[in-house]
mmCIF file of C-alpha atoms in Angstrom:
data_model
loop_
_atom_site.group_PDB
_atom_site.id
_atom_site.type_symbol
_atom_site.label_atom_id
_atom_site.label_comp_id
_atom_site.label_asym_id
_atom_site.label_seq_id
_atom_site.Cartn_x
_atom_site.Cartn_y
_atom_site.Cartn_z
ATOM 1 C CA UNK A 6 7.383 -54.561 -27.853
ATOM 2 C CA UNK A 7 5.589 -55.653 -24.699
ATOM 3 C CA UNK A 8 3.629 -52.389 -24.707
ATOM 4 C CA UNK A 9 1.866 -53.578 -27.872
ATOM 5 C CA UNK A 10 0.739 -56.711 -26.055
ATOM 6 C CA UNK A 11 -0.014 -55.174 -22.650
ATOM 7 C CA UNK A 12 -2.489 -52.519 -23.798
ATOM 8 C CA UNK A 13 -4.804 -54.803 -25.833
ATOM 9 C CA UNK A 14 -4.637 -57.499 -23.149
ATOM 10 C CA UNK A 15 -5.613 -55.073 -20.405
ATOM 11 C CA UNK A 16 -8.427 -53.638 -22.532
ATOM 12 C CA UNK A 17 -9.738 -57.141 -23.231
ATOM 13 C CA UNK A 18 -9.561 -57.975 -19.523
ATOM 14 C CA UNK A 19 -11.523 -54.814 -18.690
ATOM 15 C CA UNK A 20 -14.205 -55.712 -21.236
ATOM 16 C CA UNK A 21 -14.504 -59.241 -19.831
ATOM 17 C CA UNK A 22 -14.654 -57.885 -16.284
ATOM 18 C CA UNK A 23 -17.304 -55.278 -17.116
ATOM 19 C CA UNK A 24 -19.441 -57.865 -18.891
ATOM 20 C CA UNK A 25 -18.996 -60.308 -16.009
ATOM 21 C CA UNK A 26 -20.027 -57.728 -13.411
ATOM 22 C CA UNK A 27 -23.078 -56.802 -15.515
ATOM 23 C CA UNK A 28 -24.068 -60.466 -15.753
ATOM 24 C CA UNK A 29 -23.684 -61.067 -12.031
ATOM 25 C CA UNK A 30 -25.335 -57.904 -10.739
ATOM 26 C CA UNK A 31 -27.993 -57.158 -13.365
ATOM 27 C CA UNK A 32 -28.439 -60.430 -15.211
ATOM 28 C CA UNK A 33 -27.424 -58.722 -18.443
ATOM 29 C CA UNK A 34 -25.592 -60.633 -21.186
ATOM 30 C CA UNK A 35 -24.248 -59.330 -24.477
ATOM 31 C CA UNK A 36 -26.901 -59.530 -27.224
ATOM 32 C CA UNK A 37 -25.142 -62.199 -29.291
ATOM 33 C CA UNK A 38 -24.913 -64.518 -26.256
ATOM 34 C CA UNK A 39 -28.423 -64.096 -24.874
ATOM 35 C CA UNK A 40 -29.967 -67.115 -26.565
ATOM 36 C CA UNK A 41 -27.310 -69.597 -25.565
ATOM 37 C CA UNK A 42 -26.706 -68.574 -21.931
ATOM 38 C CA UNK A 43 -28.963 -70.382 -19.459
ATOM 39 C CA UNK A 44 -27.289 -69.515 -16.144
ATOM 40 C CA UNK A 45 -26.400 -65.840 -16.307
ATOM 41 C CA UNK A 46 -24.607 -65.470 -12.983
ATOM 42 C CA UNK A 47 -22.435 -68.514 -13.599
ATOM 43 C CA UNK A 48 -21.567 -67.066 -17.008
ATOM 44 C CA UNK A 49 -20.577 -63.804 -15.319
ATOM 45 C CA UNK A 50 -18.313 -65.588 -12.860
ATOM 46 C CA UNK A 51 -16.644 -67.375 -15.766
ATOM 47 C CA UNK A 52 -16.004 -64.041 -17.442
ATOM 48 C CA UNK A 53 -14.479 -62.641 -14.262
ATOM 49 C CA UNK A 54 -12.141 -65.632 -14.011
ATOM 50 C CA UNK A 55 -11.057 -65.104 -17.631
ATOM 51 C CA UNK A 56 -10.464 -61.393 -16.954
ATOM 52 C CA UNK A 57 -8.389 -62.252 -13.886
ATOM 53 C CA UNK A 58 -6.343 -64.763 -15.866
ATOM 54 C CA UNK A 59 -5.631 -62.166 -18.566
ATOM 55 C CA UNK A 60 -4.407 -59.744 -15.908
ATOM 56 C CA UNK A 61 -2.355 -62.529 -14.329
ATOM 57 C CA UNK A 62 -0.661 -63.254 -17.662
ATOM 58 C CA UNK A 63 0.014 -59.572 -18.311
ATOM 59 C CA UNK A 64 1.600 -59.027 -14.914
ATOM 60 C CA UNK A 65 3.648 -62.206 -14.761
ATOM 61 C CA UNK A 66 4.366 -62.596 -18.452
ATOM 62 C CA UNK A 67 4.897 -59.127 -19.796
ATOM 63 C CA UNK A 68 5.535 -56.718 -16.939
ATOM 64 C CA UNK A 69 7.881 -58.826 -14.820
ATOM 65 C CA UNK A 70 11.098 -59.304 -16.751
ATOM 66 C CA UNK A 71 11.640 -63.046 -16.239
ATOM 67 C CA UNK A 72 8.418 -65.007 -16.001
ATOM 68 C CA UNK A 73 8.592 -68.577 -14.854
ATOM 69 C CA UNK A 74 6.852 -71.494 -16.472
ATOM 70 C CA UNK A 75 4.606 -71.913 -13.429
ATOM 71 C CA UNK A 76 3.140 -68.424 -13.824
ATOM 72 C CA UNK A 77 2.254 -69.109 -17.454
ATOM 73 C CA UNK A 78 0.767 -72.476 -16.551
ATOM 74 C CA UNK A 79 -1.314 -70.886 -13.799
ATOM 75 C CA UNK A 80 -2.602 -68.201 -16.156
ATOM 76 C CA UNK A 81 -3.499 -70.725 -18.832
ATOM 77 C CA UNK A 82 -5.177 -72.980 -16.265
ATOM 78 C CA UNK A 83 -7.231 -70.070 -14.925
ATOM 79 C CA UNK A 84 -8.313 -69.093 -18.415
ATOM 80 C CA UNK A 85 -9.281 -72.671 -19.208
ATOM 81 C CA UNK A 86 -11.305 -72.885 -15.991
ATOM 82 C CA UNK A 87 -13.082 -69.638 -16.881
ATOM 83 C CA UNK A 88 -13.967 -70.880 -20.355
ATOM 84 C CA UNK A 89 -15.204 -74.182 -18.929
ATOM 85 C CA UNK A 90 -17.428 -72.321 -16.456
ATOM 86 C CA UNK A 91 -18.780 -70.196 -19.306
ATOM 87 C CA UNK A 92 -19.469 -73.328 -21.363
ATOM 88 C CA UNK A 93 -21.240 -75.048 -18.468
ATOM 89 C CA UNK A 94 -23.474 -71.997 -18.052
ATOM 90 C CA UNK A 95 -24.664 -72.463 -21.619
ATOM 91 C CA UNK A 96 -25.837 -76.032 -21.108
ATOM 92 C CA UNK A 97 -29.573 -76.616 -21.265
ATOM 93 C CA UNK A 98 -31.420 -77.359 -18.083
ATOM 94 C CA UNK A 99 -32.706 -74.141 -16.652
ATOM 95 C CA UNK A 100 -34.278 -70.805 -17.297
ATOM 96 C CA UNK A 101 -32.329 -67.606 -17.264
ATOM 97 C CA UNK A 102 -31.643 -66.149 -13.871
ATOM 98 C CA UNK A 103 -31.776 -62.482 -13.138
ATOM 99 C CA UNK A 104 -33.782 -59.642 -14.549
ATOM 100 C CA UNK A 105 -32.036 -59.207 -17.908
ATOM 101 C CA UNK A 106 -33.849 -59.018 -21.204
ATOM 102 C CA UNK A 107 -34.430 -62.354 -22.985
#
């Protein structure tokens, strides 16, 4: 049963990580987020934190046989921090950074 949760979670983490690396290095954001994102690199760092938290939850929650409550809390806290960073990067108050398309 855990295999059905591990594979989609890892694929989602890889997509978040690839998008985060593209935002940090190239200033590129997915087309449906381009209008709302004001600070591209901060948005990319938020995506990398979310990707890391997904991997954290897969390793400690699904791969290791007996996960503790602290591991789940840490994974949820990391994901929340990543989403907060992504939300802060969408606040008005600056032009886009990087060389991505508008």
